[in-house]
Short mmCIF file of C-alpha atoms and ligand atoms in Angstrom, two decimals:
data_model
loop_
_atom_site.label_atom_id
_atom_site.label_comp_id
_atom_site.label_asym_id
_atom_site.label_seq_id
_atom_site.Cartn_x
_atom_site.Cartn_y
_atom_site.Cartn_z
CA UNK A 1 11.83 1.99 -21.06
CA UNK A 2 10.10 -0.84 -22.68
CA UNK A 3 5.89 -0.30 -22.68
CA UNK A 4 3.93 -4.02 -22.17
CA UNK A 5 0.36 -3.54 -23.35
CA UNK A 6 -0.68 -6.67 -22.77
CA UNK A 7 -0.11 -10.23 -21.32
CA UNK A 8 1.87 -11.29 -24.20
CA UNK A 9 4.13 -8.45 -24.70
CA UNK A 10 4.73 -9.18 -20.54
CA UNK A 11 5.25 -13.02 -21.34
CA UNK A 12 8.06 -12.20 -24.22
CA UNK A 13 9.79 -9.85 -22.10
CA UNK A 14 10.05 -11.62 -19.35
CA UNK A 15 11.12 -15.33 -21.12
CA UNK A 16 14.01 -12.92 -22.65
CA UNK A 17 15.05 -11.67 -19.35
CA UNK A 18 14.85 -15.46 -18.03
CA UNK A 19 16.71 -17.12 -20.91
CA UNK A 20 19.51 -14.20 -20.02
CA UNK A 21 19.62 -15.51 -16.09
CA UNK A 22 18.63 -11.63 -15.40
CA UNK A 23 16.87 -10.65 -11.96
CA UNK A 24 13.45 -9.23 -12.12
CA UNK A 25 12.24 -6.51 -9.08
CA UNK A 26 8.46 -5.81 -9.31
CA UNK A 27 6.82 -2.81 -8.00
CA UNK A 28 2.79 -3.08 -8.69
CA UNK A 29 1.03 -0.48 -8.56
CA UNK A 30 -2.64 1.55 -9.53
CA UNK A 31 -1.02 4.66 -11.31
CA UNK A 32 -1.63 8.38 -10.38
CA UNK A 33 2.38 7.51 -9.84
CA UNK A 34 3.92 10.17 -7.29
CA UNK A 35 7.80 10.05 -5.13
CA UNK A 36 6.21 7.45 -2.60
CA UNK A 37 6.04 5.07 -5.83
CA UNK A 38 10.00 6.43 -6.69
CA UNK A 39 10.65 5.22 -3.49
CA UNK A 40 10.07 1.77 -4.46
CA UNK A 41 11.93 1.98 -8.08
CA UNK A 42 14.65 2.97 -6.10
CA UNK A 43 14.82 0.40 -3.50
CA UNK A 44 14.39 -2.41 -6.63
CA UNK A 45 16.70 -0.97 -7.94
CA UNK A 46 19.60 -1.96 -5.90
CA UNK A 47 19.15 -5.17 -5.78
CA UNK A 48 17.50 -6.72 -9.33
CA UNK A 49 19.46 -6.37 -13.02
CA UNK A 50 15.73 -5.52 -14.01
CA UNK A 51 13.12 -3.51 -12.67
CA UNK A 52 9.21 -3.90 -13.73
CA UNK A 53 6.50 -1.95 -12.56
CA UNK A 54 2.92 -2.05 -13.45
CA UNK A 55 -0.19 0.07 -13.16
CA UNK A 56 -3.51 -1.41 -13.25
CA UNK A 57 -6.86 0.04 -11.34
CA UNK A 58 -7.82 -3.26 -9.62
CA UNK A 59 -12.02 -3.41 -9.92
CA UNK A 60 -12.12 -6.55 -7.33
CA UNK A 61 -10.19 -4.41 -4.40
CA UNK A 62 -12.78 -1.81 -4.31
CA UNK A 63 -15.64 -2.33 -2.30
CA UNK A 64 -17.38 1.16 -3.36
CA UNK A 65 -17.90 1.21 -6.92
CA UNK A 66 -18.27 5.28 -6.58
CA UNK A 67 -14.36 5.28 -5.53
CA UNK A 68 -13.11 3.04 -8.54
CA UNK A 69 -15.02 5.00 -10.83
CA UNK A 70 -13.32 8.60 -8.77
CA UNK A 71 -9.78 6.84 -8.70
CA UNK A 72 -7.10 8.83 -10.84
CA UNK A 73 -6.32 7.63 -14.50
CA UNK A 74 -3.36 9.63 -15.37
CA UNK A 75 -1.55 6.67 -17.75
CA UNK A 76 0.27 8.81 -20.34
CA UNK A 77 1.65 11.34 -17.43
CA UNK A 78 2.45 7.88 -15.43
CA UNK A 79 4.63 6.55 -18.58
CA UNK A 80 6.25 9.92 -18.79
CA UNK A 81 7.29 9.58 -15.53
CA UNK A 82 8.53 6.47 -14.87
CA UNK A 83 10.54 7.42 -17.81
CA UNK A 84 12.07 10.33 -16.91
CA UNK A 85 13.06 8.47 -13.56
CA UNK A 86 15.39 6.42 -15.53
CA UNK A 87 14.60 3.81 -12.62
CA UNK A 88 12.58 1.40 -15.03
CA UNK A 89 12.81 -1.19 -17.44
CA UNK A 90 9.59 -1.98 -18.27
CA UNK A 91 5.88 -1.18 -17.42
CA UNK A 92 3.48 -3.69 -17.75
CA UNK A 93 -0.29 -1.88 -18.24
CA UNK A 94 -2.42 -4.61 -18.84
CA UNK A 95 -6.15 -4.48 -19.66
CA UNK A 96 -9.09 -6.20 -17.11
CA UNK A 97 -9.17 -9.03 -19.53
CA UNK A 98 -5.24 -9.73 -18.98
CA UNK A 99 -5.53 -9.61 -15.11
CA UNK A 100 -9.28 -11.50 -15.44
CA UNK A 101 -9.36 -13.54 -18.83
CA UNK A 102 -13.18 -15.56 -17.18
CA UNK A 103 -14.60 -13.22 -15.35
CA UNK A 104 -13.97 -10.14 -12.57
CA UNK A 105 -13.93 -12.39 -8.92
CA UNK A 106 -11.48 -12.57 -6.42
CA UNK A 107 -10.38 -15.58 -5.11
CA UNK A 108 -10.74 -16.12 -1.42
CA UNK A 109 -7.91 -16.10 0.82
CA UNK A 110 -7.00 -17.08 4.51
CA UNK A 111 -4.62 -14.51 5.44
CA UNK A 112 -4.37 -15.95 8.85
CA UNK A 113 -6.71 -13.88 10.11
CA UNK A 114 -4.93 -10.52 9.26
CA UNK A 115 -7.41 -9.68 6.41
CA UNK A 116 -9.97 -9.59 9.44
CA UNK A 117 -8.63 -6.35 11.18
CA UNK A 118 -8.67 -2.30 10.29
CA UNK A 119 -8.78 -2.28 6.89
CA UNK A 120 -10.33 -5.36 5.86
CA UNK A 121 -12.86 -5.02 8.43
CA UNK A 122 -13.38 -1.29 6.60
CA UNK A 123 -13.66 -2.42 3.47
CA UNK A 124 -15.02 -6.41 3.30
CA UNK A 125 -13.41 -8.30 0.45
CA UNK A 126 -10.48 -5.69 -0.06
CA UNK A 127 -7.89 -7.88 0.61
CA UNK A 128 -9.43 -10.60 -1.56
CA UNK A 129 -9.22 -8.71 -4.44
CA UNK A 130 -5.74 -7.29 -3.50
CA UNK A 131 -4.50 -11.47 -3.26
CA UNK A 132 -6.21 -12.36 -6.56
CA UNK A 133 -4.31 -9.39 -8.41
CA UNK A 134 -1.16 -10.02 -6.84
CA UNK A 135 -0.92 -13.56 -7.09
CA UNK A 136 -2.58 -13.36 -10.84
CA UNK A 137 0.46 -10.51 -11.38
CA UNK A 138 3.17 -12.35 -10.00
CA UNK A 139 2.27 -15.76 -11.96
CA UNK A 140 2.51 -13.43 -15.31
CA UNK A 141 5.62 -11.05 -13.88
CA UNK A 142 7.47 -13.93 -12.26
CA UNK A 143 9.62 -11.57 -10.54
CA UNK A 144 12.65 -12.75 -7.86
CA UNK A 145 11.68 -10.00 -5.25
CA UNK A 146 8.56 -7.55 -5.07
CA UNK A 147 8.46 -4.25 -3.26
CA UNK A 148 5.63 -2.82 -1.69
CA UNK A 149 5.15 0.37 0.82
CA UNK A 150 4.84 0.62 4.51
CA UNK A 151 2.15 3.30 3.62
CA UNK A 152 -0.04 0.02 3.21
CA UNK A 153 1.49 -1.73 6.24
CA UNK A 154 -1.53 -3.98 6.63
CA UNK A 155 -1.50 -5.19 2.82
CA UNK A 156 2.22 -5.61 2.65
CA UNK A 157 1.71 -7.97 5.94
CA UNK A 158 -0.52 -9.88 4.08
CA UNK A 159 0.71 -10.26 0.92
CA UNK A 160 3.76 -11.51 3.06
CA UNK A 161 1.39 -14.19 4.15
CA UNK A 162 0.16 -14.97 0.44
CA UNK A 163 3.87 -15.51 -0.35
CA UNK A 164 4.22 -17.69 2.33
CA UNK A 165 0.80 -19.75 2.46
CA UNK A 166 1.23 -20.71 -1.20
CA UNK A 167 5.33 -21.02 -1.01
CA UNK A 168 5.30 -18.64 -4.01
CA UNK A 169 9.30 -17.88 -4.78
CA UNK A 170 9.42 -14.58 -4.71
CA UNK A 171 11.07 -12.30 -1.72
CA UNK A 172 8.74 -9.62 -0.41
CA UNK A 173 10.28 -6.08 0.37
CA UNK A 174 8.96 -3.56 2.78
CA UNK A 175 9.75 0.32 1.48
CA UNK A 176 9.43 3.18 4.15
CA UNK A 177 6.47 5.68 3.99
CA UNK A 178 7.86 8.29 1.48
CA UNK A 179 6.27 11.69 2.92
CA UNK A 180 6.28 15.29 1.88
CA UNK A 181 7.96 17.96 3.58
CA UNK A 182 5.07 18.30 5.86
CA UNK A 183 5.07 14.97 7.19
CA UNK A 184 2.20 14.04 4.82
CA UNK A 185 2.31 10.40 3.39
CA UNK A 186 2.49 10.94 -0.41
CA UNK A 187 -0.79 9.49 -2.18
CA UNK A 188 -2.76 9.54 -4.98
CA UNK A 189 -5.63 10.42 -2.92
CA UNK A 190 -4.00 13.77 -2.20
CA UNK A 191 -4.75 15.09 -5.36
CA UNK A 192 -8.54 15.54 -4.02
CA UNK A 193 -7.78 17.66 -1.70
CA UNK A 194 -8.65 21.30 -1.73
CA UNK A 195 -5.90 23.39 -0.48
CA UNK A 196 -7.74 23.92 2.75
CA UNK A 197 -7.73 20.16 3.40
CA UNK A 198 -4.69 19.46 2.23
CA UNK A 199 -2.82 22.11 4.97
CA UNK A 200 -5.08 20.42 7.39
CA UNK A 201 -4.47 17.15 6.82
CA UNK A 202 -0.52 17.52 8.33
CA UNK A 203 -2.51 16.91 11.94
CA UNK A 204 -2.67 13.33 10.77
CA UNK A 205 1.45 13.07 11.13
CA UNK A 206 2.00 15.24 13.42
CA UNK A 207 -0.63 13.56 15.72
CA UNK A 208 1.24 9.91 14.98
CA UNK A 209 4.55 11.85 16.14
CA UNK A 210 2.74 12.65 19.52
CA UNK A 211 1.67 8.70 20.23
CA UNK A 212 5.10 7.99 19.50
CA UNK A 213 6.09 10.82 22.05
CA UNK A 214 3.25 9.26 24.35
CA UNK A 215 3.98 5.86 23.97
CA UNK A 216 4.90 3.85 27.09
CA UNK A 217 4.38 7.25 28.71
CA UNK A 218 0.65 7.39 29.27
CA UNK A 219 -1.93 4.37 28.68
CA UNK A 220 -3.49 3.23 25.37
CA UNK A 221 -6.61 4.30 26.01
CA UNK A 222 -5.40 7.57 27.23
CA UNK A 223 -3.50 7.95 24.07
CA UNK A 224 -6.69 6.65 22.16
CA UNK A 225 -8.80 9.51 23.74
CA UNK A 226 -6.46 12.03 23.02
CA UNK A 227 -5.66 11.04 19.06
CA UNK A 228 -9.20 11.30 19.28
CA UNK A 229 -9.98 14.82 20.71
CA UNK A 230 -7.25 15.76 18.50
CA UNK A 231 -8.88 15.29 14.83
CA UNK A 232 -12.51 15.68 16.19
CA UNK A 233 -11.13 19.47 17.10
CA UNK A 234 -10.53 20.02 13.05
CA UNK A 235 -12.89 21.41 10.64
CA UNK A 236 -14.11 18.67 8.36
CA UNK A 237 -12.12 15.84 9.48
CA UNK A 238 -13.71 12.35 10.95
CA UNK A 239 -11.39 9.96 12.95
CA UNK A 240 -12.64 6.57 11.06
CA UNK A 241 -10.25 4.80 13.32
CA UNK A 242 -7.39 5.19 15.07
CA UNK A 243 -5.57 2.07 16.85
CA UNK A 244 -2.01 0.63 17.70
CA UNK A 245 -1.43 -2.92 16.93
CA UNK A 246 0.84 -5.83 17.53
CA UNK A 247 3.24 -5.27 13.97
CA UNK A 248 3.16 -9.13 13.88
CA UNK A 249 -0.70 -10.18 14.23
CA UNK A 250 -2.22 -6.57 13.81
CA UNK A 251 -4.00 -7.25 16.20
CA UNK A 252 -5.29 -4.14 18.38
CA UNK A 253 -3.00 -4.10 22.30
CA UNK A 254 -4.55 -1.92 24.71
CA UNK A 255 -1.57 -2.78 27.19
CA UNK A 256 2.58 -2.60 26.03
CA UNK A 257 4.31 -5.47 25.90
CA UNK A 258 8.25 -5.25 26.18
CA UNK A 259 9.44 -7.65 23.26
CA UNK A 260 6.68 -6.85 20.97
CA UNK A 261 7.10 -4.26 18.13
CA UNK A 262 4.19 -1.69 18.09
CA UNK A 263 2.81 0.36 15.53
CA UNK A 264 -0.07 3.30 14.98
CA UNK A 265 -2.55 3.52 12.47
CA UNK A 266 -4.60 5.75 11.59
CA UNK A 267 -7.68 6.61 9.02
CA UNK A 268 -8.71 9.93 8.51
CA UNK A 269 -11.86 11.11 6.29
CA UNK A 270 -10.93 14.71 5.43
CA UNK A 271 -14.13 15.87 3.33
CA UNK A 272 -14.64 13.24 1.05
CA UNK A 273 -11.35 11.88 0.90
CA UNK A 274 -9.86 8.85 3.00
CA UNK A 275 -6.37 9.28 4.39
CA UNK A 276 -4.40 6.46 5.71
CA UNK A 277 -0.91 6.80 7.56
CA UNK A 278 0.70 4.89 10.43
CA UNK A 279 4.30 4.55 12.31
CA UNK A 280 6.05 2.23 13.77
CA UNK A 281 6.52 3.24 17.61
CA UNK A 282 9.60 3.22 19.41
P1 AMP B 301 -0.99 2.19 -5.07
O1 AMP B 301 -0.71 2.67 -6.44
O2 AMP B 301 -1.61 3.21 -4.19
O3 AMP B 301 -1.72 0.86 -5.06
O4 AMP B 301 0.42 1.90 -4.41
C1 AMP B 301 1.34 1.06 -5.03
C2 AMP B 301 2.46 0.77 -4.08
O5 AMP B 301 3.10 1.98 -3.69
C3 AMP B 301 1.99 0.10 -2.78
O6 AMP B 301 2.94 -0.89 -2.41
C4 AMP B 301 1.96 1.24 -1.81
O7 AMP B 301 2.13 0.84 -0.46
C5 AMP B 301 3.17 2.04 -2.29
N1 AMP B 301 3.08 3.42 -1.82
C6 AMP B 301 2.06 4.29 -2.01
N2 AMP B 301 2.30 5.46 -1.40
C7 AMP B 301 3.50 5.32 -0.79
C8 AMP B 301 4.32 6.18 0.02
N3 AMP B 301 3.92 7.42 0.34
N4 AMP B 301 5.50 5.70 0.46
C9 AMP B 301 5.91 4.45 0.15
N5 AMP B 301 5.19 3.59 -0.61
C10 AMP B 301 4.01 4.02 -1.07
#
């Protein structure tokens, strides 16, 4: 596996791989690289005579400057894994001046109004940064299809919507939520858990297993107040939110519409550490 330590390394590997007419997957990521990453490698892998992957702690998608400065930096262990995965080609880990040669701003995006909901309402200018490092990424990667998790349902909508809004070339791929044994969606987040918090922190599946159970059983809002008892009933755990949206506008439904696809989501603060899952209902 080839190492790219910078934007010119990236730029000669890729004009080789173009002059050779050979297909490039992407997988982007911020390192701390667990199985839900795998996941993606894998899925890439199928499909693209090259796979690329990249880690790079975005500053302009974090809104609290105490969680970039907590995120996980684990670089040398990432390499060794992506290695031993044999899944890779290449990983590009570029520096802040590659991603932001003038100076560290996002861009600012209409995502047709899906940067407005759960997440982006959360965290104001998230998704701005997460379109400025994507789009800067993909300009320098130039990749034929990307792959991106379901774990991030609301960013992989919208970067769907970047794609399309600028008629960028490359095909967008959605992965499924790669979970442990448990039911709990892999992150690097985890990691901060205590052990205590992390066996607690299985309510957050099971409970999305439930709505599915409950859903077009019982009402939203019954299913809302439930969810809600639910996590308020566990020691150190706060319900930030807890909705079920429309999968094509993510916007929140409080009644069921029969050709509509639905899905849960969920954020859960469990001590200091912010948990996010969600399913697709059926
Ligand atoms: P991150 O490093 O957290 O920015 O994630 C990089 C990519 O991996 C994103 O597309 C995430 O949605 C995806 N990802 C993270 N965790 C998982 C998971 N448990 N299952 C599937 N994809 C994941």
């Amino acid at each position: 596996m080839k190492i790219l330590n910078n934007r010119v390394e990236l730029e000669q590997f890729v004009s080789e791989a173009k002059k050779q007419n050979k297909s490039i997957g992407f997988a982007p990521t911020m390192g701390a690289l667990h199985d839900g990453h795998i996941s993606l490698y894998k899925e890439a892998r199928k499909e693209n005579n090259l796979v690329i992957s990249s880690i790079f702690v975005n500053p302009t998608q974090f809104n609290n400057p105490e969680d970039l400065e907590k995120y996980p930096r684990t670089v040398e262990k990432d390499i060794e894994k992506l290695d031993d995965s044999g899944l890779v080609d290449a990983v590009y880990v570029p520096s802040v001046e590659d991603i932001y040669p003038d100076n560290l701003e996002s861009k600012h995006y209409d995502f047709n109004d899906l940067e407005n909901e759960m997440e982006g309402a959360a965290r104001p200018g998230h998704f701005d940064g997460v379109g400025t490092v994507i789009e800067r990424l993909f300009e320098q990667v130039q990749p034929d299809n990307a792959y991106f998790g379901e774990k991030d349902f609301q960013q992989l909508r919208i970067i769907e919507a970047l794609v399309d809004n600028l008629k960028l070339s490359v095909k967008i791929h959605g992965v499924k939520i790669h979970r442990q044994d448990d039911g709990l969606a892999m992150s690097s987040r985890n990691m901060r858990l205590s052990e205590e918090e992390r066996n607690a922190s299985t309510i957050i599946y099971q409970t999305l297993k439930k709505v599915n159970d409950w859903f077009r059983v019982i009402t939203i809002p019954e299913i809302k107040n439930r969810v809600e008892e639910i996590v308020e009933n566990q020691k150190g755990m706060e319900l930030e939110y807890f909705l079920i949206a429309d999968e094509e506008t993510l916007k929140e439904t409080d009644f069921f519409y029969k050709d509509k696809n639905y899905r849960a989501f969920m954020v859960v603060n469990v001590g200091k550490v912010r948990l996010i899952d969600n399913m697709h209902l059926d």
